[in-house]
GROMACS .gro file of C-alpha atoms in nm:
model
  298
    1MET     CA    1  15.810  -5.644   1.024
    2PRO     CA    2  15.768  -5.297   0.870
    3ASN     CA    3  15.877  -5.245   0.511
    4ARG     CA    4  16.204  -5.051   0.527
    5ARG     CA    5  16.262  -5.036   0.154
    6ALA     CA    6  16.326  -4.681   0.034
    7LYS     CA    7  16.033  -4.547  -0.160
    8PHE     CA    8  16.098  -4.359  -0.482
    9GLU     CA    9  15.915  -4.195  -0.770
   10TRP     CA   10  15.933  -4.393  -1.092
   11ILE     CA   11  15.855  -4.092  -1.309
   12THR     CA   12  16.142  -3.880  -1.179
   13LEU     CA   13  16.386  -4.170  -1.173
   14ALA     CA   14  16.299  -4.264  -1.531
   15LEU     CA   15  16.346  -3.904  -1.644
   16ILE     CA   16  16.687  -3.887  -1.474
   17LEU     CA   17  16.800  -4.202  -1.654
   18ALA     CA   18  16.663  -4.068  -1.984
   19CYS     CA   19  16.847  -3.739  -1.926
   20TYR     CA   20  17.178  -3.922  -1.877
   21ALA     CA   21  17.106  -4.130  -2.187
   22VAL     CA   22  17.044  -3.823  -2.405
   23TRP     CA   23  17.354  -3.654  -2.263
   24GLY     CA   24  17.563  -3.964  -2.336
   25LEU     CA   25  17.424  -4.000  -2.689
   26SER     CA   26  17.494  -3.635  -2.767
   27VAL     CA   27  17.850  -3.643  -2.633
   28PHE     CA   28  17.956  -3.990  -2.751
   29TRP     CA   29  17.751  -4.053  -3.068
   30LEU     CA   30  17.582  -3.744  -3.210
   31SER     CA   31  17.907  -3.545  -3.188
   32THR     CA   32  18.060  -3.781  -3.447
   33MET     CA   33  17.778  -3.711  -3.691
   34SER     CA   34  17.707  -3.341  -3.642
   35LEU     CA   35  17.892  -3.143  -3.378
   36TRP     CA   36  17.668  -2.841  -3.432
   37LEU     CA   37  17.363  -3.053  -3.352
   38ALA     CA   38  17.532  -3.234  -3.063
   39ILE     CA   39  17.618  -2.907  -2.884
   40PRO     CA   40  17.259  -2.777  -2.838
   41VAL     CA   41  17.128  -3.127  -2.757
   42ALA     CA   42  17.396  -3.164  -2.490
   43GLY     CA   43  17.315  -2.813  -2.367
   44ALA     CA   44  16.946  -2.898  -2.332
   45SER     CA   45  17.028  -3.220  -2.143
   46ILE     CA   46  17.260  -3.024  -1.911
   47ALA     CA   47  16.978  -2.776  -1.840
   48LEU     CA   48  16.740  -3.066  -1.769
   49HIS     CA   49  17.000  -3.229  -1.542
   50SER     CA   50  17.017  -2.906  -1.342
   51SER     CA   51  16.637  -2.899  -1.310
   52LEU     CA   52  16.646  -3.262  -1.195
   53THR     CA   53  16.917  -3.168  -0.944
   54HIS     CA   54  16.672  -2.912  -0.808
   55GLU     CA   55  16.417  -3.193  -0.769
   56ALA     CA   56  16.677  -3.407  -0.590
   57ILE     CA   57  16.745  -3.127  -0.343
   58HIS     CA   58  16.374  -3.121  -0.261
   59GLY     CA   59  16.361  -3.496  -0.193
   60HIS     CA   60  16.294  -3.663  -0.529
   61PRO     CA   61  16.301  -3.936  -0.645
   62PHE     CA   62  16.425  -4.098  -0.322
   63ARG     CA   63  16.344  -4.026   0.039
   64ARG     CA   64  16.707  -4.035   0.149
   65ALA     CA   65  16.903  -3.723   0.066
   66TRP     CA   66  17.229  -3.909   0.001
   67HIS     CA   67  17.059  -4.136  -0.254
   68ASN     CA   68  16.949  -3.829  -0.448
   69ALA     CA   69  17.292  -3.667  -0.416
   70ALA     CA   70  17.462  -3.981  -0.545
   71LEU     CA   71  17.220  -4.004  -0.838
   72MET     CA   72  17.295  -3.647  -0.947
   73PHE     CA   73  17.667  -3.666  -0.860
   74PRO     CA   74  17.831  -3.596  -1.200
   75ALA     CA   75  17.878  -3.218  -1.235
   76LEU     CA   76  17.749  -3.192  -1.593
   77THR     CA   77  17.735  -2.812  -1.569
   78LEU     CA   78  18.101  -2.821  -1.456
   79CYS     CA   79  18.067  -2.517  -1.232
   80VAL     CA   80  17.773  -2.572  -0.993
   81PRO     CA   81  17.865  -2.770  -0.678
   82TYR     CA   82  17.573  -2.986  -0.566
   83MET     CA   83  17.614  -2.911  -0.194
   84ARG     CA   84  17.645  -2.536  -0.248
   85PHE     CA   85  17.340  -2.538  -0.472
   86ARG     CA   86  17.154  -2.739  -0.207
   87ASP     CA   87  17.242  -2.506   0.080
   88SER     CA   88  17.183  -2.182  -0.108
   89HIS     CA   89  16.859  -2.298  -0.267
   90LEU     CA   90  16.706  -2.423   0.058
   91ALA     CA   91  16.800  -2.090   0.220
   92HIS     CA   92  16.629  -1.918  -0.075
   93HIS     CA   93  16.305  -2.095   0.020
   94THR     CA   94  16.265  -1.874   0.326
   95ASP     CA   95  15.996  -1.670   0.153
   96ALA     CA   96  16.014  -1.377   0.393
   97ARG     CA   97  16.368  -1.310   0.263
   98LEU     CA   98  16.295  -1.341  -0.109
   99THR     CA   99  16.481  -1.077  -0.317
  100ASP     CA  100  16.675  -0.958  -0.009
  101PRO     CA  101  17.016  -0.848  -0.144
  102TYR     CA  102  17.193  -1.010   0.151
  103ASP     CA  103  16.979  -1.293   0.291
  104ASP     CA  104  16.838  -1.440  -0.032
  105PRO     CA  105  17.126  -1.627  -0.200
  106GLU     CA  106  16.943  -1.624  -0.534
  107SER     CA  107  16.852  -1.254  -0.538
  108ASN     CA  108  16.945  -1.057  -0.850
  109TYR     CA  109  16.909  -0.726  -0.667
  110LEU     CA  110  17.183  -0.520  -0.505
  111ASP     CA  111  17.170  -0.291  -0.204
  112PRO     CA  112  17.121   0.060  -0.356
  113ALA     CA  113  17.418   0.185  -0.152
  114VAL     CA  114  17.639  -0.085  -0.307
  115TRP     CA  115  17.505  -0.006  -0.654
  116GLU     CA  116  17.595   0.362  -0.619
  117ARG     CA  117  17.956   0.276  -0.534
  118LEU     CA  118  18.016   0.053  -0.838
  119ALA     CA  119  18.236   0.162  -1.126
  120PRO     CA  120  18.044   0.284  -1.436
  121LEU     CA  121  18.158  -0.011  -1.650
  122LEU     CA  122  18.041  -0.266  -1.391
  123ARG     CA  123  17.709  -0.085  -1.359
  124TRP     CA  124  17.666  -0.107  -1.738
  125VAL     CA  125  17.745  -0.481  -1.733
  126LEU     CA  126  17.493  -0.547  -1.455
  127ALA     CA  127  17.228  -0.330  -1.624
  128PHE     CA  128  17.273  -0.525  -1.950
  129ASN     CA  129  17.253  -0.846  -1.746
  130ASN     CA  130  16.906  -0.735  -1.636
  131THR     CA  131  16.775  -0.767  -1.992
  132LEU     CA  132  16.687  -1.114  -2.114
  133ALA     CA  133  16.943  -1.084  -2.394
  134GLY     CA  134  17.209  -0.999  -2.138
  135ARG     CA  135  17.102  -1.280  -1.909
  136LEU     CA  136  17.145  -1.527  -2.196
  137LEU     CA  137  17.476  -1.389  -2.325
  138ILE     CA  138  17.663  -1.296  -2.006
  139GLY     CA  139  17.431  -1.412  -1.729
  140PRO     CA  140  17.604  -1.748  -1.664
  141LEU     CA  141  17.943  -1.578  -1.637
  142VAL     CA  142  17.820  -1.288  -1.421
  143GLY     CA  143  17.633  -1.523  -1.189
  144GLN     CA  144  17.925  -1.764  -1.154
  145ILE     CA  145  18.177  -1.489  -1.076
  146ALA     CA  146  17.946  -1.331  -0.817
  147TRP     CA  147  17.878  -1.669  -0.655
  148MET     CA  148  18.244  -1.767  -0.636
  149ILE     CA  149  18.346  -1.428  -0.493
  150ALA     CA  150  18.079  -1.458  -0.223
  151ASP     CA  151  18.182  -1.816  -0.139
  152ALA     CA  152  18.552  -1.722  -0.133
  153ARG     CA  153  18.470  -1.454   0.125
  154ALA     CA  154  18.265  -1.703   0.324
  155ILE     CA  155  18.548  -1.958   0.321
  156ARG     CA  156  18.799  -1.696   0.435
  157ALA     CA  157  18.559  -1.610   0.717
  158GLY     CA  158  18.560  -1.974   0.831
  159ASP     CA  159  18.245  -2.110   0.664
  160ARG     CA  160  18.317  -2.484   0.664
  161ALA     CA  161  17.999  -2.570   0.473
  162ALA     CA  162  18.109  -2.353   0.181
  163LEU     CA  163  18.456  -2.509   0.182
  164SER     CA  164  18.314  -2.861   0.204
  165GLY     CA  165  18.075  -2.794  -0.083
  166TRP     CA  166  18.356  -2.690  -0.316
  167LEU     CA  167  18.583  -2.975  -0.208
  168TRP     CA  168  18.308  -3.230  -0.277
  169HIS     CA  169  18.262  -3.065  -0.615
  170LEU     CA  170  18.613  -3.163  -0.724
  171PRO     CA  171  18.547  -3.539  -0.770
  172ALA     CA  172  18.210  -3.463  -0.934
  173LEU     CA  173  18.387  -3.228  -1.176
  174ALA     CA  174  18.665  -3.482  -1.236
  175LEU     CA  175  18.409  -3.749  -1.325
  176ALA     CA  176  18.233  -3.524  -1.576
  177LEU     CA  177  18.562  -3.416  -1.735
  178ALA     CA  178  18.684  -3.778  -1.753
  179LEU     CA  179  18.368  -3.875  -1.941
  180VAL     CA  180  18.408  -3.583  -2.180
  181ALA     CA  181  18.777  -3.670  -2.231
  182ALA     CA  182  18.675  -4.025  -2.328
  183ALA     CA  183  18.416  -3.894  -2.576
  184PRO     CA  184  18.477  -3.777  -2.934
  185MET     CA  185  18.323  -3.437  -2.854
  186PRO     CA  186  18.604  -3.180  -2.817
  187LEU     CA  187  18.640  -3.010  -2.480
  188TRP     CA  188  18.573  -2.665  -2.629
  189ALA     CA  189  18.244  -2.793  -2.772
  190TYR     CA  190  18.139  -2.932  -2.435
  191LEU     CA  191  18.224  -2.600  -2.267
  192VAL     CA  192  17.994  -2.429  -2.518
  193ALA     CA  193  17.721  -2.687  -2.444
  194ALA     CA  194  17.757  -2.632  -2.068
  195TYR     CA  195  17.730  -2.256  -2.118
  196ILE     CA  196  17.417  -2.306  -2.330
  197GLY     CA  197  17.267  -2.522  -2.055
  198LEU     CA  198  17.332  -2.254  -1.793
  199ALA     CA  199  17.197  -1.984  -2.026
  200ILE     CA  200  16.874  -2.180  -2.073
  201LEU     CA  201  16.832  -2.188  -1.696
  202LYS     CA  202  16.874  -1.810  -1.685
  203ILE     CA  203  16.548  -1.781  -1.880
  204ARG     CA  204  16.368  -1.942  -1.587
  205THR     CA  205  16.532  -1.729  -1.319
  206PHE     CA  206  16.511  -1.403  -1.517
  207LEU     CA  207  16.188  -1.278  -1.359
  208GLU     CA  208  16.116  -1.560  -1.119
  209HIS     CA  209  16.099  -1.312  -0.830
  210GLN     CA  210  16.019  -0.943  -0.809
  211ALA     CA  211  16.056  -0.679  -0.540
  212HIS     CA  212  15.728  -0.647  -0.351
  213GLU     CA  213  15.619  -0.555  -0.001
  214ARG     CA  214  15.431  -0.885   0.037
  215ALA     CA  215  15.646  -1.199   0.036
  216ARG     CA  216  15.398  -1.416  -0.158
  217ALA     CA  217  15.361  -1.152  -0.428
  218ARG     CA  218  15.731  -1.181  -0.512
  219THR     CA  219  15.702  -1.511  -0.700
  220VAL     CA  220  15.583  -1.554  -1.058
  221ILE     CA  221  15.346  -1.775  -1.254
  222ILE     CA  222  15.431  -1.832  -1.622
  223GLU     CA  223  15.152  -2.035  -1.782
  224ASP     CA  224  15.377  -2.197  -2.041
  225ARG     CA  225  15.335  -2.560  -2.154
  226GLY     CA  226  15.608  -2.575  -2.415
  227PRO     CA  227  15.960  -2.720  -2.425
  228LEU     CA  228  16.098  -2.466  -2.178
  229ALA     CA  229  15.835  -2.562  -1.921
  230PHE     CA  230  15.950  -2.923  -1.963
  231LEU     CA  231  16.320  -2.836  -1.929
  232PHE     CA  232  16.233  -2.636  -1.615
  233LEU     CA  233  16.015  -2.922  -1.483
  234ASN     CA  234  15.716  -2.692  -1.442
  235ASN     CA  235  15.900  -2.451  -1.215
  236ASN     CA  236  15.761  -2.177  -1.437
  237LEU     CA  237  15.461  -2.224  -1.204
  238HIS     CA  238  15.698  -2.094  -0.943
  239VAL     CA  239  15.464  -1.971  -0.673
  240VAL     CA  240  15.304  -2.319  -0.671
  241HIS     CA  241  15.649  -2.468  -0.609
  242HIS     CA  242  15.723  -2.220  -0.329
  243MET     CA  243  15.389  -2.293  -0.161
  244HIS     CA  244  15.438  -2.672  -0.199
  245PRO     CA  245  15.816  -2.727  -0.208
  246ARG     CA  246  15.789  -3.103  -0.142
  247VAL     CA  247  15.547  -3.167  -0.428
  248PRO     CA  248  15.717  -3.334  -0.730
  249TRP     CA  249  15.744  -3.150  -1.060
  250TYR     CA  250  15.480  -3.354  -1.244
  251ARG     CA  251  15.205  -3.258  -0.997
  252LEU     CA  252  15.254  -2.880  -1.011
  253PRO     CA  253  15.037  -2.820  -1.324
  254GLN     CA  254  14.752  -3.020  -1.171
  255LEU     CA  255  14.766  -2.813  -0.851
  256TYR     CA  256  14.765  -2.489  -1.048
  257ARG     CA  257  14.482  -2.589  -1.285
  258ALA     CA  258  14.267  -2.702  -0.993
  259ASN     CA  259  14.264  -2.353  -0.840
  260PRO     CA  260  14.449  -2.082  -1.036
  261GLU     CA  261  14.261  -1.807  -0.851
  262ARG     CA  262  14.423  -1.919  -0.525
  263TYR     CA  263  14.778  -1.890  -0.653
  264LEU     CA  264  14.719  -1.570  -0.850
  265GLY     CA  265  14.549  -1.424  -0.545
  266CYS     CA  266  14.852  -1.510  -0.335
  267ASN     CA  267  15.104  -1.360  -0.575
  268GLY     CA  268  14.898  -1.054  -0.663
  269GLY     CA  269  14.848  -1.156  -1.025
  270TYR     CA  270  15.220  -1.169  -1.104
  271ARG     CA  271  15.168  -1.376  -1.419
  272TYR     CA  272  15.279  -1.416  -1.780
  273ARG     CA  273  15.100  -1.626  -2.040
  274SER     CA  274  15.412  -1.780  -2.192
  275TYR     CA  275  15.787  -1.746  -2.232
  276GLY     CA  276  15.712  -1.600  -2.574
  277GLU     CA  277  15.550  -1.303  -2.397
  278VAL     CA  278  15.853  -1.271  -2.171
  279PHE     CA  279  16.089  -1.267  -2.471
  280ARG     CA  280  15.881  -1.009  -2.656
  281ARG     CA  281  15.865  -0.773  -2.362
  282TYR     CA  282  16.209  -0.803  -2.206
  283PHE     CA  283  16.461  -0.931  -2.460
  284PHE     CA  284  16.619  -0.586  -2.495
  285GLN     CA  285  16.447  -0.416  -2.204
  286ALA     CA  286  16.518  -0.457  -1.834
  287LYS     CA  287  16.221  -0.562  -1.626
  288ASP     CA  288  16.378  -0.456  -1.296
  289PRO     CA  289  16.649  -0.219  -1.179
  290VAL     CA  290  16.967  -0.372  -1.040
  291ALA     CA  291  16.931  -0.171  -0.717
  292HIS     CA  292  16.650  -0.310  -0.502
  293PRO     CA  293  16.367  -0.053  -0.540
  294LEU     CA  294  16.216  -0.122  -0.197
  295TRP     CA  295  16.529  -0.198   0.001
  296ARG     CA  296  16.552  -0.052   0.350
  297ARG     CA  297  16.851  -0.158   0.556
  298PRO     CA  298  16.733  -0.311   0.886
   0.00000   0.00000   0.00000
């Protein structure tokens, strides 16, 4: 008889359990000792949980998609539905559409014609959002509003997948809020922690993709090995992930170190040495315009 037992990755599963443990300790225990320490610790665990959710979407630690979905079910970020993240992120992995203002759900660019029609205040907000400081301060709010507006339009147009994704989010959100309500951490403090977690993730996505004629040259390599690389589960080596989307997070550095010339040749040398370099260069300066610089309407 063949072995039908579901295979899984011990490393990823252990990290998921550790992530929940740190989150629980920060919300239930550390918040009684030092709320101002508990908030950033909870924020970091929320960011890690989101990175682990990304791994689950790509088939880790279990083979079966519903096992992974169940494992990551609690909506610790409060505002990111698992099924919507799954659908939009897998659509994003069509590399030929990367940075497309319409067909890439994770694009930070706008159609230049749309940009020209925006009110001056909104253009200022989006331009500030294109600096790293702006992405940290207002990026989670700007991204969430844009996402919810787009999904509301899709639902009105009859998109059942979008509606289902938000409906399934309700029990996941209720579970997270019930846990927070049972904890000594105040709700306002948890909301701050969730915002911090989302802001941390905005560091990763800030220059993850650039406008370029060649699809492979649109995806970055950041050769960082510090705490941010861990929280992002090595997705700073982003072109490696896009070229091997089924490879687990802990194997990405090995793939890159084995042949960096291959990946840098593919992405045209779109590389940064560390997140420190990114902060120094772009904290108050926009790397890209909001309007897609190469956009030509089909």
